[in-house]
PDB file of C-alpha atoms in Angstrom:
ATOM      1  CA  UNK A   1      72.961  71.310  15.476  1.00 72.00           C
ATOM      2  CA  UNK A   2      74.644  68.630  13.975  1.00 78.00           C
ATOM      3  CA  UNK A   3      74.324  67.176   9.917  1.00 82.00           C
ATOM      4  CA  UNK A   4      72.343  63.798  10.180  1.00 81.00           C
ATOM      5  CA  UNK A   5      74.003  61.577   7.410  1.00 81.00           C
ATOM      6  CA  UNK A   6      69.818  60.387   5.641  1.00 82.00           C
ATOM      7  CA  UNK A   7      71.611  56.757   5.090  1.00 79.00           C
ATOM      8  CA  UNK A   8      73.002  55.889   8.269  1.00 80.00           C
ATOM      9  CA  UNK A   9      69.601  57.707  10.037  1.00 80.00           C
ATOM     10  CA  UNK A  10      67.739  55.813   7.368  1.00 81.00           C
ATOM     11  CA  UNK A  11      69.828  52.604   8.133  1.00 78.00           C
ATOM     12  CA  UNK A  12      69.540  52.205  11.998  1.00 81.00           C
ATOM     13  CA  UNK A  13      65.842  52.858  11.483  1.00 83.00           C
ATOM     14  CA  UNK A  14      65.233  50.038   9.476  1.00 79.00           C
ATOM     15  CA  UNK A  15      67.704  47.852  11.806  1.00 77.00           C
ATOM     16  CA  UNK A  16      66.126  49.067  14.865  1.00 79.00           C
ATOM     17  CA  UNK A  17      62.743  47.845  13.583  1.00 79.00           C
ATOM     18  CA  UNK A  18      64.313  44.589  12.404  1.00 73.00           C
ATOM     19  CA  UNK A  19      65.337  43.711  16.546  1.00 73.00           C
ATOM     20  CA  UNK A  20      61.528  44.595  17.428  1.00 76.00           C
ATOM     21  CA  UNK A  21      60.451  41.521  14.816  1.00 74.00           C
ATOM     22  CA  UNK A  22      62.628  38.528  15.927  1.00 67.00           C
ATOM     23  CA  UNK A  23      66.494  37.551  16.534  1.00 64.00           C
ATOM     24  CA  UNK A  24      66.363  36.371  12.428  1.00 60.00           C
ATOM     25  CA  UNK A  25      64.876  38.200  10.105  1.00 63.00           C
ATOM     26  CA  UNK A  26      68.188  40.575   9.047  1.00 60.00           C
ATOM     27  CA  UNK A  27      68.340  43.323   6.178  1.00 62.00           C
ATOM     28  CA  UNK A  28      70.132  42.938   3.619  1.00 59.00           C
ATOM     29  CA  UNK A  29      72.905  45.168   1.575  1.00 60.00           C
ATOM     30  CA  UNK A  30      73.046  45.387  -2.176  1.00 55.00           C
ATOM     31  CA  UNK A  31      76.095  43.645  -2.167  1.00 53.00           C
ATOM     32  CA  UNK A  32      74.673  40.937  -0.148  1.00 53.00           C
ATOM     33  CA  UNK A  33      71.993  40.331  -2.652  1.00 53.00           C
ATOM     34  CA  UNK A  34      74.265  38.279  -4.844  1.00 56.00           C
ATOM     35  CA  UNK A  35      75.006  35.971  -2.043  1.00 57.00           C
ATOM     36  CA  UNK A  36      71.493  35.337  -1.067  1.00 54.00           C
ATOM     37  CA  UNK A  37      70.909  34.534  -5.153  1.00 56.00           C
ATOM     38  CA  UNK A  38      73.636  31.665  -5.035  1.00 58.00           C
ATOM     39  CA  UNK A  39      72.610  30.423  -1.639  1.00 55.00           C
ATOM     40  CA  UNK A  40      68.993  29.984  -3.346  1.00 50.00           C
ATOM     41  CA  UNK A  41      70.190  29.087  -6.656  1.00 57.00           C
ATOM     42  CA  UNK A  42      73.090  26.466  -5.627  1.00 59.00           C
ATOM     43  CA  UNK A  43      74.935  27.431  -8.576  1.00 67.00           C
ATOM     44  CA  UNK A  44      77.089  30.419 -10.045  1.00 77.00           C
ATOM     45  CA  UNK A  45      80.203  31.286 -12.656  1.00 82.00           C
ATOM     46  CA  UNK A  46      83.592  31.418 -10.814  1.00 88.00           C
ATOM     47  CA  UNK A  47      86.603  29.224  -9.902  1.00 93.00           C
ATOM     48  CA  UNK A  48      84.788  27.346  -7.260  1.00 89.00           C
ATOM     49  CA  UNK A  49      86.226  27.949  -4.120  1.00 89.00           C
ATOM     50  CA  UNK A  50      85.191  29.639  -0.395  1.00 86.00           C
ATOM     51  CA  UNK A  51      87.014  32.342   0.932  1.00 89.00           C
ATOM     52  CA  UNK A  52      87.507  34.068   4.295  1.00 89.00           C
ATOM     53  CA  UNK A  53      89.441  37.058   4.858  1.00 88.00           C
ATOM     54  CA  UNK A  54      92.251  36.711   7.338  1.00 89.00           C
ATOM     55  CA  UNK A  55      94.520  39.201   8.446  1.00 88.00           C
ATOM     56  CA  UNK A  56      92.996  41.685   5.937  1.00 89.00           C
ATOM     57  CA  UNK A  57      94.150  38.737   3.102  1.00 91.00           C
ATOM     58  CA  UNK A  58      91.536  36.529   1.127  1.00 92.00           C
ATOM     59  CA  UNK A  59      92.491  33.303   2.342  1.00 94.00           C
ATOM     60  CA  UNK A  60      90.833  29.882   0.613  1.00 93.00           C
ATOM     61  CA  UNK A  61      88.672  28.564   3.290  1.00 89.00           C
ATOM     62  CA  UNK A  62      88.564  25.259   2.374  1.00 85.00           C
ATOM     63  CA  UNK A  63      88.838  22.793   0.123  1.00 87.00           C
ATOM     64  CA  UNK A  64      87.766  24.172  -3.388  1.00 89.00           C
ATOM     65  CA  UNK A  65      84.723  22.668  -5.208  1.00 85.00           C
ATOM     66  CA  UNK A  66      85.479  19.023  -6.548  1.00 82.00           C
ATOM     67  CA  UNK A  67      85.967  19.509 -10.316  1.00 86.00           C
ATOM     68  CA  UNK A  68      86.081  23.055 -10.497  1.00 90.00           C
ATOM     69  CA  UNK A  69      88.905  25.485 -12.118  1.00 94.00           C
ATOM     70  CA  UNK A  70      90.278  25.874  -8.102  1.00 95.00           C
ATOM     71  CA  UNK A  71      90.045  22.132  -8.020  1.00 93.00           C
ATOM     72  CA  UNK A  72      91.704  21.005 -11.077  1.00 94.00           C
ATOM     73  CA  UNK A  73      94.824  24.213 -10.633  1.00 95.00           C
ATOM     74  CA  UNK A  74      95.405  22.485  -7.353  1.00 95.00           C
ATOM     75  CA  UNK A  75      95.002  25.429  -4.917  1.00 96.00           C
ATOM     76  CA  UNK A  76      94.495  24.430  -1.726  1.00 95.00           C
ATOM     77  CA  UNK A  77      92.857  25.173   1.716  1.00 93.00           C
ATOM     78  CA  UNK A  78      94.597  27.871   3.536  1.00 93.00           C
ATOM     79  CA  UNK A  79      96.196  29.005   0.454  1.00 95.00           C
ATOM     80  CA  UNK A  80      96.197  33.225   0.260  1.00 95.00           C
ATOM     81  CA  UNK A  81      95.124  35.389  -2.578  1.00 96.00           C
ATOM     82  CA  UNK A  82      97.165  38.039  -2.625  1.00 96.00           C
ATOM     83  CA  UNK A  83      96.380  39.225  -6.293  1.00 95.00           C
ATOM     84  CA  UNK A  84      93.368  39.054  -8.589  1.00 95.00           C
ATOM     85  CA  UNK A  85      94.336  40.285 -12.463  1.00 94.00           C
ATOM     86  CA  UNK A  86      97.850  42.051 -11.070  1.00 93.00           C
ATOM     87  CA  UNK A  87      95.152  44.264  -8.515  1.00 93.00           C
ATOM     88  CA  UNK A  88      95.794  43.146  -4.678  1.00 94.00           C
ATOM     89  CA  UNK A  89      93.271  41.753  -2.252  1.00 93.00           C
ATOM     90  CA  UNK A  90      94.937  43.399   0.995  1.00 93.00           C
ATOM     91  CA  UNK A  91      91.998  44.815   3.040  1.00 89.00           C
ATOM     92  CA  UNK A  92      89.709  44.177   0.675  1.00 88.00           C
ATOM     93  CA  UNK A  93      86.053  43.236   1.974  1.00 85.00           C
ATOM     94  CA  UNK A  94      85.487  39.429   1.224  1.00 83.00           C
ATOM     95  CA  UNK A  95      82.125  40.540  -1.029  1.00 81.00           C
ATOM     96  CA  UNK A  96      84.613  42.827  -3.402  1.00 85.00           C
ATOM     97  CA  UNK A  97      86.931  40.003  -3.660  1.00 89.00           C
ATOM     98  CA  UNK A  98      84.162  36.874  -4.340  1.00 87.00           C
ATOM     99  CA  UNK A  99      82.811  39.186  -7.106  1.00 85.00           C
ATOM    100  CA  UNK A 100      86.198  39.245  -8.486  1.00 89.00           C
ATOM    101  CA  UNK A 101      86.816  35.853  -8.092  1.00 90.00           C
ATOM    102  CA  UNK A 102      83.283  35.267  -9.685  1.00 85.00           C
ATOM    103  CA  UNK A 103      83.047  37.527 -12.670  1.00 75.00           C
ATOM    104  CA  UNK A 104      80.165  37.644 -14.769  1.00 74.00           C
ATOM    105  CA  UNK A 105      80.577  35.241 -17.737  1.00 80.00           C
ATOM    106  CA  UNK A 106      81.279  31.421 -18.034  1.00 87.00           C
ATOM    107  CA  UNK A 107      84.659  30.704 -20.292  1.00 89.00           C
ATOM    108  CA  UNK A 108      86.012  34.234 -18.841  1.00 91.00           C
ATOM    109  CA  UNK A 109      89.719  34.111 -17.623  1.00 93.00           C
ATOM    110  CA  UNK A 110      90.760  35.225 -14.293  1.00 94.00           C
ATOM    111  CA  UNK A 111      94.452  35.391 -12.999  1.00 95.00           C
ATOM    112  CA  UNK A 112      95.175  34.993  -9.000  1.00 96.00           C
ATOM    113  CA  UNK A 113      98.552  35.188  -7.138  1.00 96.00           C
ATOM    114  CA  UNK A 114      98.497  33.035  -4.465  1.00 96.00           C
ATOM    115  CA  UNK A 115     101.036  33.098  -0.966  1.00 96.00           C
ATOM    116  CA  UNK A 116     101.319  29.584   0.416  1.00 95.00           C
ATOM    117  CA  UNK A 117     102.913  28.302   3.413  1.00 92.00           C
ATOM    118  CA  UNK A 118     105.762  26.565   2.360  1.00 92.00           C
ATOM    119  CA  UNK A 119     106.217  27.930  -1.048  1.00 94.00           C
ATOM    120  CA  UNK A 120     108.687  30.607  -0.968  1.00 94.00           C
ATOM    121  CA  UNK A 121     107.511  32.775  -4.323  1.00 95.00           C
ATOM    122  CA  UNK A 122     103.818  33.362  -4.778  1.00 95.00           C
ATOM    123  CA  UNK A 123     102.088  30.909  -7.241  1.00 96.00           C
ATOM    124  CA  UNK A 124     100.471  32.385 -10.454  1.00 96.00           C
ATOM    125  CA  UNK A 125      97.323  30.542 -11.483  1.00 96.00           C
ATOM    126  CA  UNK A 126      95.082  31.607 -14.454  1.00 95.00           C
ATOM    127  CA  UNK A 127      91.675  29.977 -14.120  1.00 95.00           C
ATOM    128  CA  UNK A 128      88.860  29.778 -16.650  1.00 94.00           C
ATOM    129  CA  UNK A 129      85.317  31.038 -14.856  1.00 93.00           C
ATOM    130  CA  UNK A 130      83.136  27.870 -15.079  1.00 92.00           C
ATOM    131  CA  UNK A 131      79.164  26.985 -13.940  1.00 87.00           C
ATOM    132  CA  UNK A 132      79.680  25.706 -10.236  1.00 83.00           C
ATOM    133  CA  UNK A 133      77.224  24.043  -8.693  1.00 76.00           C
ATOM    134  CA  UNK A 134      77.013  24.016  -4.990  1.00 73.00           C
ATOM    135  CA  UNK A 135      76.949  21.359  -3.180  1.00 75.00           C
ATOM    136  CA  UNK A 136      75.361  21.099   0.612  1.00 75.00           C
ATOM    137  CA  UNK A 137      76.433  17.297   1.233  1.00 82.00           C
ATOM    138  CA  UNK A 138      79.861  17.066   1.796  1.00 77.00           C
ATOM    139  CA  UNK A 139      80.142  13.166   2.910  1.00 84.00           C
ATOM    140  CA  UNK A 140      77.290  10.732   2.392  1.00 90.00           C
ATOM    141  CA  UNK A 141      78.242   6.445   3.510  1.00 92.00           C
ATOM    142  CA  UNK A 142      78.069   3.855   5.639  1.00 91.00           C
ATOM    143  CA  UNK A 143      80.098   3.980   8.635  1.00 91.00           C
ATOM    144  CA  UNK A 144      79.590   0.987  10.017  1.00 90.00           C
ATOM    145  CA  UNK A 145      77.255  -1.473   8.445  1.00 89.00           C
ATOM    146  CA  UNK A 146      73.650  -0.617   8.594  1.00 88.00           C
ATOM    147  CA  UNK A 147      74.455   2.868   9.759  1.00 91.00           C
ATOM    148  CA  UNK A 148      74.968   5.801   6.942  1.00 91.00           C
ATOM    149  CA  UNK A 149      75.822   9.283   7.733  1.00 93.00           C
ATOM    150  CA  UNK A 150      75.516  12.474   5.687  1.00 93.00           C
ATOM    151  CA  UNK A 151      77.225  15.645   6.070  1.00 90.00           C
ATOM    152  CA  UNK A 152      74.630  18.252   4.954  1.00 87.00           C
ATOM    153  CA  UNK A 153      77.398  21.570   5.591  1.00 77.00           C
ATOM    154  CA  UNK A 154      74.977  23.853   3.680  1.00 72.00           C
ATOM    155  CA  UNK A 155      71.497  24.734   3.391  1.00 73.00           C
ATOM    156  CA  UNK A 156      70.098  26.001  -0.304  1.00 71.00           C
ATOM    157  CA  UNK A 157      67.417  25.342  -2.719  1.00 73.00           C
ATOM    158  CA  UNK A 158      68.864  21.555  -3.944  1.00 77.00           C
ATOM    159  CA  UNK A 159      69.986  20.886  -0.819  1.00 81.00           C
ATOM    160  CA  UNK A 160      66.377  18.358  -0.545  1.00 87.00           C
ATOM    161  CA  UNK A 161      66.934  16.712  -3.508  1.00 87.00           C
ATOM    162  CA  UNK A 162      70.997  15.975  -2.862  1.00 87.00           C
ATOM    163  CA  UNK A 163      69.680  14.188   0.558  1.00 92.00           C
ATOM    164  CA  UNK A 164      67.328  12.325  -1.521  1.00 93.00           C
ATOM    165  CA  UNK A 165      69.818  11.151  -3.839  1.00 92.00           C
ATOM    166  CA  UNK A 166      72.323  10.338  -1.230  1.00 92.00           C
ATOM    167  CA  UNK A 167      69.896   8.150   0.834  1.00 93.00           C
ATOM    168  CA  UNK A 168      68.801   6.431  -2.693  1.00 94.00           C
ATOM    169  CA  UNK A 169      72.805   6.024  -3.097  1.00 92.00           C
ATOM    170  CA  UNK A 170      72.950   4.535   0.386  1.00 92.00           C
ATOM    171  CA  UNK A 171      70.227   2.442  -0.335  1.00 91.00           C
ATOM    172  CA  UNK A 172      71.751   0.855  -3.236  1.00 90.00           C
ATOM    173  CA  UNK A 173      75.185  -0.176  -1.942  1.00 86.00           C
TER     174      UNK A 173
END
């Protein structure tokens, strides 16, 4: 007779009920909890960027926030964290390092070494945590007259009310 680990039994019960449901309802972690929150929410402390890991690196996913600490240090898409506060981000699992990233307090300072293709000594960057507010429209104009287009990348709580606005923003040009 073999141990039975009561959280992994416990685990693949609860997943194996989840399939009977339907193909979307998931459960979720702990550490996914704070994900789901800012999803709702549409805003958080941090640096304002999204991250990927890549080749066990944290890697900058795209272009950070407009406005935000990421934004205004000039890192850039692509760019690799290799270091958060002298501590490195190799293998680390992309929740660990966003929670880093984020901290817990507005005005708190947070130092990243970033690898960039290109640049042949890492870049040192200390950033100052700000409110970020997340936004789901990424491009909202005409293009071509009488035609407008809107990029809504993301779906969270405000993500209504920014397609409101950008149609009343259309609407007045």
């Amino acid at each position: 007779i073999e141990e039975i680990d009561p959280e992994k039994f416990m685990r693949a019960g609860v997943e194996g009920m989840l399939d009977r449901l339907d193909p979307y309802t998931v459960y979720l972690e702990q550490d996914g909890q704070e994900e789901i929150e800012i999803m709702t929410r549409g805003k958080y402390y941090g640096v304002g960027m999204r991250i990927v890991v890549r080749n066990g690196w944290a890697t900058v996913s795209e272009q950070p926030f407009s406005g935000s600490p990421s934004f205004r240090a000039g890192i850039r898409e692509g760019d690799q964290i290799i270091e958060i506060d002298g501590e490195s981000t190799k293998g680390n699992s992309l929740n660990k390092t966003a929670g880093r990233l984020r901290g817990k307090e507005k005005g708190s300072e947070v130092t990243i070494k970033i690898k960039r293709i290109g640049e042949e000594k890492p870049l040192l960057f200390t950033l100052i945590r700000d409110e970020i507010i997340v936004t789901d429209i990424e491009f909202a104009d005409f293009i071509e007259p009488g035609i407008g287009y809107i990029d809504l990348s993301h779906f969270n709580r405000g993500a209504g009310i920014q397609v409101r606005d950008a149609i009343e923003r259309l609407k007045n040009q």
